mmCIF file with all atom_site columns, C-alpha atoms in Angstrom:
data_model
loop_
_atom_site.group_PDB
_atom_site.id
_atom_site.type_symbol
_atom_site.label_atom_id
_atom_site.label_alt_id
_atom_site.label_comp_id
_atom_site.label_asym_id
_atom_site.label_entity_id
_atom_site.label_seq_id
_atom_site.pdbx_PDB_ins_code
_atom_site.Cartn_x
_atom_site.Cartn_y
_atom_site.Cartn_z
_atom_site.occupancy
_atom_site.B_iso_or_equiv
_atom_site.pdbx_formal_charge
_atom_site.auth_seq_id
_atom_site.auth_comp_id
_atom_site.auth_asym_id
_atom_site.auth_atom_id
_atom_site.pdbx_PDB_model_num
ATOM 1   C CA . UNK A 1 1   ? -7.627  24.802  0.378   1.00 0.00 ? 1   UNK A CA 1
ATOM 2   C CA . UNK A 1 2   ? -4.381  23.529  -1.350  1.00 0.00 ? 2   UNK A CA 1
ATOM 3   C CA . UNK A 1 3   ? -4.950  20.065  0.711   1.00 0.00 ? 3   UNK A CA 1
ATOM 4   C CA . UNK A 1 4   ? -8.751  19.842  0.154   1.00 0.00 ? 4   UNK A CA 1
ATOM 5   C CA . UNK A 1 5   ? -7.348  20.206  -3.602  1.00 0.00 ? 5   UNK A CA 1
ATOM 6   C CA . UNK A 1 6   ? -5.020  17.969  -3.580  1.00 0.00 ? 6   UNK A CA 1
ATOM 7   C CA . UNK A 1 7   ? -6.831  15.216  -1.766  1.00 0.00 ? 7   UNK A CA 1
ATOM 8   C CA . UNK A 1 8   ? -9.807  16.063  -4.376  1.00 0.00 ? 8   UNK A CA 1
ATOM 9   C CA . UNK A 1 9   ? -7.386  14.958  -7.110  1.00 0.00 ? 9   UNK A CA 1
ATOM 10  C CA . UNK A 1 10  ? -5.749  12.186  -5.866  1.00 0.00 ? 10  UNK A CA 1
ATOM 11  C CA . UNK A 1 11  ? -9.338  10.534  -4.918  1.00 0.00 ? 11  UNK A CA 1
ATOM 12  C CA . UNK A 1 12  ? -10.294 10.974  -8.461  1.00 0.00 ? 12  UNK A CA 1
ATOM 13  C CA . UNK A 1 13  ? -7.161  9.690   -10.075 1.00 0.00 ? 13  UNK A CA 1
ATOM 14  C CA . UNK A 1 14  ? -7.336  6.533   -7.721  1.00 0.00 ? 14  UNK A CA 1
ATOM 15  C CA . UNK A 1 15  ? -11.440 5.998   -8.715  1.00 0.00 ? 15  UNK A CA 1
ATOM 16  C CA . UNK A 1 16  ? -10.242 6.119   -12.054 1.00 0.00 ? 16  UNK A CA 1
ATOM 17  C CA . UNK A 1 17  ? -7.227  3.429   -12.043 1.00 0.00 ? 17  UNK A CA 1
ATOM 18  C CA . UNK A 1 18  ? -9.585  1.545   -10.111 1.00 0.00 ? 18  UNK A CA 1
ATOM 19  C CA . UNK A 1 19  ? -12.061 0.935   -12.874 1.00 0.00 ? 19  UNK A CA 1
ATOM 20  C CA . UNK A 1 20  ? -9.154  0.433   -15.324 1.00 0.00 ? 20  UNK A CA 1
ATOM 21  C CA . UNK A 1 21  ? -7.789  -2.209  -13.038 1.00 0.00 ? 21  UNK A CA 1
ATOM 22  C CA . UNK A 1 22  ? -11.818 -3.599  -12.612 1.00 0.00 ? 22  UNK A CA 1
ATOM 23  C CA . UNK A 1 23  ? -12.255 -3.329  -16.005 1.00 0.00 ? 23  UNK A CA 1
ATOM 24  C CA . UNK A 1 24  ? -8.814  -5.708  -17.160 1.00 0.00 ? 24  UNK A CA 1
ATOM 25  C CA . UNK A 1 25  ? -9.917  -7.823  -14.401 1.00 0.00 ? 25  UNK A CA 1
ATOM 26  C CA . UNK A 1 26  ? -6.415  -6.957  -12.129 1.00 0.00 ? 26  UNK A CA 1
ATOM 27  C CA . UNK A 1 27  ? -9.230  -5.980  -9.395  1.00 0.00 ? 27  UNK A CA 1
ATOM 28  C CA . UNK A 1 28  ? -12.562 -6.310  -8.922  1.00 0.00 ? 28  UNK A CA 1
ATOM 29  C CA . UNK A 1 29  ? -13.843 -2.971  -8.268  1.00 0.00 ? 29  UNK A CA 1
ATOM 30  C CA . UNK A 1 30  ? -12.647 -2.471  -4.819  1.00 0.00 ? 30  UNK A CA 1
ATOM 31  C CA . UNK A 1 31  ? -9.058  -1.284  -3.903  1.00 0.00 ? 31  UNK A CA 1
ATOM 32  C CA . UNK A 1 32  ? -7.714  -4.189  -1.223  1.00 0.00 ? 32  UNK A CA 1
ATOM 33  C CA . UNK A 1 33  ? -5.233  -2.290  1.126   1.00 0.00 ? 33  UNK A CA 1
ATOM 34  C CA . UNK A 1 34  ? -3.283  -2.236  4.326   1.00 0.00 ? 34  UNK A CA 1
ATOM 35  C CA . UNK A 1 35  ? -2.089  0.403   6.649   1.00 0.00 ? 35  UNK A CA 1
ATOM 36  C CA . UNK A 1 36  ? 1.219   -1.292  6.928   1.00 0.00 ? 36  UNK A CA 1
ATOM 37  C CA . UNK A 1 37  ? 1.330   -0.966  3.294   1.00 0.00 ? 37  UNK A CA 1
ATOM 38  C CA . UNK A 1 38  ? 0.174   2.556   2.803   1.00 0.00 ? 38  UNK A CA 1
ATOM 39  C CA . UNK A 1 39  ? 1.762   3.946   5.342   1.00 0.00 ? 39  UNK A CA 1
ATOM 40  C CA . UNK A 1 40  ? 5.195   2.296   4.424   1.00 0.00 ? 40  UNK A CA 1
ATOM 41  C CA . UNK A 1 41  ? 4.980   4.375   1.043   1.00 0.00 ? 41  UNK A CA 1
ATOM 42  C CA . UNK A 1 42  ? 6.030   7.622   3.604   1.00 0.00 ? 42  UNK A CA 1
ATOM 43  C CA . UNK A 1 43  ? 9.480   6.151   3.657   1.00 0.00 ? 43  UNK A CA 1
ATOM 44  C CA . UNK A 1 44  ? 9.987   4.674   0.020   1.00 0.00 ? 44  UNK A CA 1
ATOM 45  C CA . UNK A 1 45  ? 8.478   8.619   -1.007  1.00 0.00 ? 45  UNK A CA 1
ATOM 46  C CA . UNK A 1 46  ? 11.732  10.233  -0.926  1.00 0.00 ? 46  UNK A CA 1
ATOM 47  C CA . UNK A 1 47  ? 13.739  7.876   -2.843  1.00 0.00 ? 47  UNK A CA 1
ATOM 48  C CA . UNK A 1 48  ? 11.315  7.032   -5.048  1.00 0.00 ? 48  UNK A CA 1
ATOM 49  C CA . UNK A 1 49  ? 10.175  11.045  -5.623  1.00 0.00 ? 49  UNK A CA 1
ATOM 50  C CA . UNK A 1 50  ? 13.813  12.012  -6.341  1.00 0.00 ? 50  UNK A CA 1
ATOM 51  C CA . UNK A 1 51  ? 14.473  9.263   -8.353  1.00 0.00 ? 51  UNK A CA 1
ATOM 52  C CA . UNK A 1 52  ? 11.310  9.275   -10.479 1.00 0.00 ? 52  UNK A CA 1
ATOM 53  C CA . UNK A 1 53  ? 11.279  13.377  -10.957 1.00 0.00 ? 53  UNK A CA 1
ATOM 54  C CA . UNK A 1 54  ? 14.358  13.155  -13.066 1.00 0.00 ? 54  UNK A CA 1
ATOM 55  C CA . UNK A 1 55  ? 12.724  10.715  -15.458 1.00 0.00 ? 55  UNK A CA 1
ATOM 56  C CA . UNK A 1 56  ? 9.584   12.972  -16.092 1.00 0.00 ? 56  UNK A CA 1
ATOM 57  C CA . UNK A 1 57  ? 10.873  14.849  -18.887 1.00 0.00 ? 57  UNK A CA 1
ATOM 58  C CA . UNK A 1 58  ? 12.259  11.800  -21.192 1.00 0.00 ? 58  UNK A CA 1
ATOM 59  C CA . UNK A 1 59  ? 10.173  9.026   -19.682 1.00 0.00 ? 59  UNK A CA 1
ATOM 60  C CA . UNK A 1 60  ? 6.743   10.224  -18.062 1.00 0.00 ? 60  UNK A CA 1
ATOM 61  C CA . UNK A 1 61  ? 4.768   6.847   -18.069 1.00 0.00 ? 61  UNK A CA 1
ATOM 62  C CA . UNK A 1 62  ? 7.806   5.455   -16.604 1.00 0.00 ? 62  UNK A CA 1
ATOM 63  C CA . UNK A 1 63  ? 7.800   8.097   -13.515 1.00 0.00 ? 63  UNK A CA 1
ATOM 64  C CA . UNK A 1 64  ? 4.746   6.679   -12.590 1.00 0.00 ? 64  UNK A CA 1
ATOM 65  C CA . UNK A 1 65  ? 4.038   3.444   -13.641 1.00 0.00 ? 65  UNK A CA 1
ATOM 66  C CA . UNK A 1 66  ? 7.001   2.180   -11.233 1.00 0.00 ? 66  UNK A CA 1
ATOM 67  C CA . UNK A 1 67  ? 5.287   3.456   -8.508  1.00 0.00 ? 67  UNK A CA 1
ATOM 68  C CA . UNK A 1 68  ? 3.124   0.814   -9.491  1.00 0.00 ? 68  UNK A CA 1
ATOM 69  C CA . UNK A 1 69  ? 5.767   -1.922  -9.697  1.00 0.00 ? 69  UNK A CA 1
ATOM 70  C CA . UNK A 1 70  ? 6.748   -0.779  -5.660  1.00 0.00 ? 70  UNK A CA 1
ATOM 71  C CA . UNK A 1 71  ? 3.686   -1.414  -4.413  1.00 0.00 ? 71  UNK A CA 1
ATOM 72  C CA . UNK A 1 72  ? 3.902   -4.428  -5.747  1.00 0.00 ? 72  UNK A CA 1
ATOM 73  C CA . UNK A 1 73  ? 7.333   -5.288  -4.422  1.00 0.00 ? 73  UNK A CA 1
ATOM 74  C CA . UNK A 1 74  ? 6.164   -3.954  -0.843  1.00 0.00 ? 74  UNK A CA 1
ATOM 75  C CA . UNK A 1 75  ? 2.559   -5.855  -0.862  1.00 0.00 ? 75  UNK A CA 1
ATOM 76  C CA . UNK A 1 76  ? 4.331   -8.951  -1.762  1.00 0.00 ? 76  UNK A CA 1
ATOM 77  C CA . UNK A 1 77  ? 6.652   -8.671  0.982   1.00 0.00 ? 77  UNK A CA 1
ATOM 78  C CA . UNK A 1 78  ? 4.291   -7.204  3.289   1.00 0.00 ? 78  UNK A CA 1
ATOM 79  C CA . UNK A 1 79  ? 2.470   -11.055 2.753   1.00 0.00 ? 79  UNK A CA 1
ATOM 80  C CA . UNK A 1 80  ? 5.775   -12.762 2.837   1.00 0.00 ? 80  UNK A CA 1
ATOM 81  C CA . UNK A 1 81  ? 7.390   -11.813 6.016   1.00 0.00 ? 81  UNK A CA 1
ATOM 82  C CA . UNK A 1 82  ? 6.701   -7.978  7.374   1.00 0.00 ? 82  UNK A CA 1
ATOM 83  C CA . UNK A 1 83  ? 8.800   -7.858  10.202  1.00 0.00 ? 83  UNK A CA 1
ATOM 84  C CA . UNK A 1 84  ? 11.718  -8.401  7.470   1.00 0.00 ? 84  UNK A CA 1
ATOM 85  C CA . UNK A 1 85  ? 10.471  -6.368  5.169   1.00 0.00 ? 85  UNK A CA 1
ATOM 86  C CA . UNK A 1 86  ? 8.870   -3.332  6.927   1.00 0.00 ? 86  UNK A CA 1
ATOM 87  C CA . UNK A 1 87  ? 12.593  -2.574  7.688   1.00 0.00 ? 87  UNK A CA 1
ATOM 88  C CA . UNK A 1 88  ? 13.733  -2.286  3.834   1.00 0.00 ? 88  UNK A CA 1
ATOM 89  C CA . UNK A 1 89  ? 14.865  0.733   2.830   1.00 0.00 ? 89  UNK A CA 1
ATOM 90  C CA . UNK A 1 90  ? 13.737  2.037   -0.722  1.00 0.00 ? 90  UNK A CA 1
ATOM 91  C CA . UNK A 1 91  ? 17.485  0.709   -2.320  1.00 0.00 ? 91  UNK A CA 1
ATOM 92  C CA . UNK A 1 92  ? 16.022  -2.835  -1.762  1.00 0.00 ? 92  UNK A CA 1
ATOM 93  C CA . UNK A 1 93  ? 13.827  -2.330  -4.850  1.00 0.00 ? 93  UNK A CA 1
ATOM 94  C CA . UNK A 1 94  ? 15.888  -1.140  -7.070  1.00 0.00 ? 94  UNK A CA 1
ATOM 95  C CA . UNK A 1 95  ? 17.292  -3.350  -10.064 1.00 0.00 ? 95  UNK A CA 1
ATOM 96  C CA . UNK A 1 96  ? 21.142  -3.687  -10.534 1.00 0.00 ? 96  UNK A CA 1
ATOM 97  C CA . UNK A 1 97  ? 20.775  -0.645  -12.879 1.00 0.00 ? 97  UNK A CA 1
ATOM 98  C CA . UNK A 1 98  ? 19.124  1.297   -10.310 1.00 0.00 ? 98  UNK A CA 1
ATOM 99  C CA . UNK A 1 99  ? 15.357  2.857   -11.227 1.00 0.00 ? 99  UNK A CA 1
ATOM 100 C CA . UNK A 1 100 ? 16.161  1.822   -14.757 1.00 0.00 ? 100 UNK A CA 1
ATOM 101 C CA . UNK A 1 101 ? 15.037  -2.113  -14.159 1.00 0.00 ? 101 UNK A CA 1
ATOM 102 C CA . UNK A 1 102 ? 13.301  -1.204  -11.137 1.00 0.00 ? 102 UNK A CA 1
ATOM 103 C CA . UNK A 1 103 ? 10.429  -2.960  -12.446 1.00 0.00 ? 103 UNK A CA 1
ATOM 104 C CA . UNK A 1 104 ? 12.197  -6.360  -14.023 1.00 0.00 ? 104 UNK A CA 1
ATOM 105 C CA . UNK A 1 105 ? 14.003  -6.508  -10.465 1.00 0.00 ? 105 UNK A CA 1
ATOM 106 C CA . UNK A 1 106 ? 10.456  -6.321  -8.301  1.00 0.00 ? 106 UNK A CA 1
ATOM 107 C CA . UNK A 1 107 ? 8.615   -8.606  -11.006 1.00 0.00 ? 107 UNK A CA 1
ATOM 108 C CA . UNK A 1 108 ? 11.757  -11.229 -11.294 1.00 0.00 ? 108 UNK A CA 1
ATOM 109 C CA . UNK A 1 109 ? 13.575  -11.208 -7.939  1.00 0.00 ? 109 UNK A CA 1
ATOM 110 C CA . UNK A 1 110 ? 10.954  -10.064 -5.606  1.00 0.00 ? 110 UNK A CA 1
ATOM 111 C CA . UNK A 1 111 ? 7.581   -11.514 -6.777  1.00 0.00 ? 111 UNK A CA 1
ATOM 112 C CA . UNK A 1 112 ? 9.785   -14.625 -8.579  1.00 0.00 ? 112 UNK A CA 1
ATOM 113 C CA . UNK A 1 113 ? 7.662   -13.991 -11.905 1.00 0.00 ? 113 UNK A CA 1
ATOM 114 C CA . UNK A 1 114 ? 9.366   -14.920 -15.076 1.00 0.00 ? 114 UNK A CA 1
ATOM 115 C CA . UNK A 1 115 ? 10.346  -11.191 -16.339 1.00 0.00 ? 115 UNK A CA 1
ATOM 116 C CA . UNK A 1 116 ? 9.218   -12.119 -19.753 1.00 0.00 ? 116 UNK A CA 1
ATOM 117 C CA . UNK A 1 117 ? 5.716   -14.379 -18.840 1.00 0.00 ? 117 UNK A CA 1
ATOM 118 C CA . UNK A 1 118 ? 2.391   -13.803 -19.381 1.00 0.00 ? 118 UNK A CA 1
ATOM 119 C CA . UNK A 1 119 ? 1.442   -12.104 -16.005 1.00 0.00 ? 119 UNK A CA 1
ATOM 120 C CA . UNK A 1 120 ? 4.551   -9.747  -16.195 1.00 0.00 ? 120 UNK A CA 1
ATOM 121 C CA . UNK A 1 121 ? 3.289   -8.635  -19.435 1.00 0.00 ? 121 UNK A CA 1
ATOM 122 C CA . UNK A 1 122 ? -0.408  -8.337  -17.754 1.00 0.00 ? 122 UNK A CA 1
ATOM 123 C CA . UNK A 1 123 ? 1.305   -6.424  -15.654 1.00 0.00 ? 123 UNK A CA 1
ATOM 124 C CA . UNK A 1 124 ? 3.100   -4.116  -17.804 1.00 0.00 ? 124 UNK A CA 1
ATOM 125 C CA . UNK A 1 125 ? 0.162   -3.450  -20.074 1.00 0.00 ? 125 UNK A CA 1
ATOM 126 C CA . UNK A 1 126 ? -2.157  -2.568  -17.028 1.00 0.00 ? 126 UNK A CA 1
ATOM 127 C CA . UNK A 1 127 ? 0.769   -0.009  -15.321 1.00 0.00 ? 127 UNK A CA 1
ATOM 128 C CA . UNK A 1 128 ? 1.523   1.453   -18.548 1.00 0.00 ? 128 UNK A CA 1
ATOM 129 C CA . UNK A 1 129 ? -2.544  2.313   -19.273 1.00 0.00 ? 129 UNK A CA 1
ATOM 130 C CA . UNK A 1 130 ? -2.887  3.870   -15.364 1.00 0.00 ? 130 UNK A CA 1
ATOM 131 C CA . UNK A 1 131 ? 0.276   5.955   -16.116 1.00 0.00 ? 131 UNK A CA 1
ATOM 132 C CA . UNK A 1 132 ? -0.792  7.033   -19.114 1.00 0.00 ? 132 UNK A CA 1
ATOM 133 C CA . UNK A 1 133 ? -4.042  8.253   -18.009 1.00 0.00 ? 133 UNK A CA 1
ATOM 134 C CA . UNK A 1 134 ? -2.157  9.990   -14.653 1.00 0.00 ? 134 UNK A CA 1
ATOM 135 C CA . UNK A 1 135 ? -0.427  11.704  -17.135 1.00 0.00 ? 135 UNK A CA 1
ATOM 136 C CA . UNK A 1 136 ? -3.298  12.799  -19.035 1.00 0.00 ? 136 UNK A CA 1
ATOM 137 C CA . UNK A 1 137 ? -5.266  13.810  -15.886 1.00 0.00 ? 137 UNK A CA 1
ATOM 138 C CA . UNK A 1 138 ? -1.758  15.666  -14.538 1.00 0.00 ? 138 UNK A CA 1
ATOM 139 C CA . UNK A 1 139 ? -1.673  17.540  -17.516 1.00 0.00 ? 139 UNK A CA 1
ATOM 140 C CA . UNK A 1 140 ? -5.576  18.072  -17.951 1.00 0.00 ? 140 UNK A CA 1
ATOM 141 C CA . UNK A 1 141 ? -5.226  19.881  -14.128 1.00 0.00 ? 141 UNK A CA 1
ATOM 142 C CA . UNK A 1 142 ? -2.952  22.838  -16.012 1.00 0.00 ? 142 UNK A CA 1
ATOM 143 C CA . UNK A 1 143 ? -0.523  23.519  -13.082 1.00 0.00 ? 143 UNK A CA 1
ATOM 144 C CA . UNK A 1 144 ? 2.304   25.343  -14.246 1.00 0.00 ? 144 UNK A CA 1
ATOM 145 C CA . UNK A 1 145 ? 5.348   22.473  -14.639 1.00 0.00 ? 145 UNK A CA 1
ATOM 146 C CA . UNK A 1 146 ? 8.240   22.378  -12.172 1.00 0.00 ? 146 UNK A CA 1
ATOM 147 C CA . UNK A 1 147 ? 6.566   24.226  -9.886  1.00 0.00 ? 147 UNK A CA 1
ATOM 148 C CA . UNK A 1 148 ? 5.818   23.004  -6.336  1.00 0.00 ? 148 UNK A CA 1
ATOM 149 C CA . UNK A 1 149 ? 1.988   21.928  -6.675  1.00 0.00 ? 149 UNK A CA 1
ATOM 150 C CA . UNK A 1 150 ? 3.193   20.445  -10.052 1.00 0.00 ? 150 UNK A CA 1
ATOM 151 C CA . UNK A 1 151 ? 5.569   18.255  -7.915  1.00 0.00 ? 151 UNK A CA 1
ATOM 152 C CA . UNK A 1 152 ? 2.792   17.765  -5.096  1.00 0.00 ? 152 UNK A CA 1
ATOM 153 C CA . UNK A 1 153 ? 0.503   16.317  -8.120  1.00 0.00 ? 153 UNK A CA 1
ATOM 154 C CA . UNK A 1 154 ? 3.338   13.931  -9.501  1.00 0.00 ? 154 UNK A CA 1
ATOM 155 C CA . UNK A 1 155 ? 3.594   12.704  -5.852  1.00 0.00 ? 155 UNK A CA 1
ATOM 156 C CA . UNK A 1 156 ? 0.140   12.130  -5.089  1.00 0.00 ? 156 UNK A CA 1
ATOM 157 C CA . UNK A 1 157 ? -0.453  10.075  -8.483  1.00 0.00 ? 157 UNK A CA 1
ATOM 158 C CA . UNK A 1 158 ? 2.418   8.130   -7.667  1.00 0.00 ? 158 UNK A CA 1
ATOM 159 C CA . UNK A 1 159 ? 0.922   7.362   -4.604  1.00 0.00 ? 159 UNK A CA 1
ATOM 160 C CA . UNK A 1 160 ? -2.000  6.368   -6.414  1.00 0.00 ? 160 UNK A CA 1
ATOM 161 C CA . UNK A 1 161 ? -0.113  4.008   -8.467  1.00 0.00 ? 161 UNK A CA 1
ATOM 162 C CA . UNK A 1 162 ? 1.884   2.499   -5.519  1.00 0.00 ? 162 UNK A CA 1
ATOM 163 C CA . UNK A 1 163 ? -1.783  1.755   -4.275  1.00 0.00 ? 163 UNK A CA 1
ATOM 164 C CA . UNK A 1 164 ? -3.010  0.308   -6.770  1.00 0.00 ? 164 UNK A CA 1
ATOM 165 C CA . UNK A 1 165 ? 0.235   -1.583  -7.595  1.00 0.00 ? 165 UNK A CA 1
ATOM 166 C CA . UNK A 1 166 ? -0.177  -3.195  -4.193  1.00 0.00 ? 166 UNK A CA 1
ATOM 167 C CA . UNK A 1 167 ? -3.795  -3.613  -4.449  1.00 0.00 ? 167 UNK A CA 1
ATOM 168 C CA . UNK A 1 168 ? -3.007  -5.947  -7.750  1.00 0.00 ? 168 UNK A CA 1
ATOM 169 C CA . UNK A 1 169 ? -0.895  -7.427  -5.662  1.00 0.00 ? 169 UNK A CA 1
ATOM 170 C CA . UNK A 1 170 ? -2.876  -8.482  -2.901  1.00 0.00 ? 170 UNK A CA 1
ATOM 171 C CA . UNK A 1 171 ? -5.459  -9.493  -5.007  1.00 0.00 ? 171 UNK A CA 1
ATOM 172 C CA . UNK A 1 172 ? -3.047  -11.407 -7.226  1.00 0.00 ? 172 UNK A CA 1
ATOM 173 C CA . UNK A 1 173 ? -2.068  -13.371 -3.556  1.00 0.00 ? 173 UNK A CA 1
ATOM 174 C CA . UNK A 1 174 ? -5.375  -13.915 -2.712  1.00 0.00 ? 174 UNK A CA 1
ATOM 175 C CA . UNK A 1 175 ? -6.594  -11.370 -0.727  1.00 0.00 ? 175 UNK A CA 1
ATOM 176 C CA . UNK A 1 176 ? -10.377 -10.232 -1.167  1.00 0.00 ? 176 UNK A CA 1
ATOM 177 C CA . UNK A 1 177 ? -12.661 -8.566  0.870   1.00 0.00 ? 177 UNK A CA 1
ATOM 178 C CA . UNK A 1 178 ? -15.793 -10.348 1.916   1.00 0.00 ? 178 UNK A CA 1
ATOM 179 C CA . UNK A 1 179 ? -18.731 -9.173  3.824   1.00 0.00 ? 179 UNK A CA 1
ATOM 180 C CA . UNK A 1 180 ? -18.888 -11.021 7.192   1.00 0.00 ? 180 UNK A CA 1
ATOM 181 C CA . UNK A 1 181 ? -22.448 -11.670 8.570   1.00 0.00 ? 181 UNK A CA 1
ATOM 182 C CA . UNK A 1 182 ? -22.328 -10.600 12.537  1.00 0.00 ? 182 UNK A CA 1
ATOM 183 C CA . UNK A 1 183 ? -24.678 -12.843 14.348  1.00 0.00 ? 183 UNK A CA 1
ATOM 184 C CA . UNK A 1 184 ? -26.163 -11.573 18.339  1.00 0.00 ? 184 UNK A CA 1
ATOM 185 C CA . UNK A 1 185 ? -24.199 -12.953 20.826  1.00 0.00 ? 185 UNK A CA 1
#
């Protein structure tokens, strides 16, 4: 029941940042994934969880909207060269000042964006309006805070941002999906 619960959540959440991503154009209504990618997020979790869980209280949007900025960092380098990169621990994406520049780090060093361009601000704008409505959809679910299904909620909307962080990403590469007519052989 508790699964079915929290799968029902995180589904919704991720429908949601979907059409905010559709609607700013980041996407185009379809989330573009990988397993490699998705299932990579199972050992950046931990780090990224015990990091991020400390920043809830002072800096909520920022808990999740660098979620975001990882799946970013791990979709780019999941195009670039996976065999190097599937082997990255989560301490590769962090900035020089740790989780605090996490996100200037992936967008400057990683994706080689300038930190203070135009698509780094599209960037910041869109992450900042999918945390901000994880928060509001956390808080609208009226778990009891630091309890353990509040921390199982946090963790599946930053999953959910991770996703759609790399989704933006893939998209941003050049990835689409495209329906493939199958002739008879």
């Amino acid at each position: 029941m508790e699964q079915d619960y929290l799968d029902s959540f995180e589904n919704n959440l991720q429908e949601r940042l979907l059409g905010i991503a559709t609607e700013c154009g980041m996407l185009e209504g379809t989330l573009l994934s990988s397993s490699d990618i998705d299932d990579f997020w199972f050992s950046v979790a931990p780090g990224y969880l015990a990091d991020a869980v400390t920043q809830v209280q002072n800096y909520p949007t920022v808990s999740l909207a660098w979620a975001a900025y990882l799946g970013l960092g791990v979709a780019c380098g999941w195009d670039l060269d996976w065999n190097t990169f599937s082997k990255a621990d989560y301490q590769y994406f962090l900035g020089p000042n740790s989780f605090d520049d996490m996100d200037d780090h992936i967008v400057g060093d990683i994706l080689g964006l300038a930190i203070d361009g135009n698509e780094a601000a599209g960037l910041e704008k869109i992450f900042r309006s999918c945390a901000q409505l994880s928060i509001d959809l956390i808080r609208h679910e009226q778990v009891e805070p630091q309890s353990p299904m509040a921390f199982h909620i946090f963790a599946r909307a930053c999953r959910a941002m991770y996703r759609i962080g790399a989704s933006i990403e893939l998209k941003r590469l050049g990835y689409r999906l495209e329906r493939v007519g199958m002739q008879e052989c």
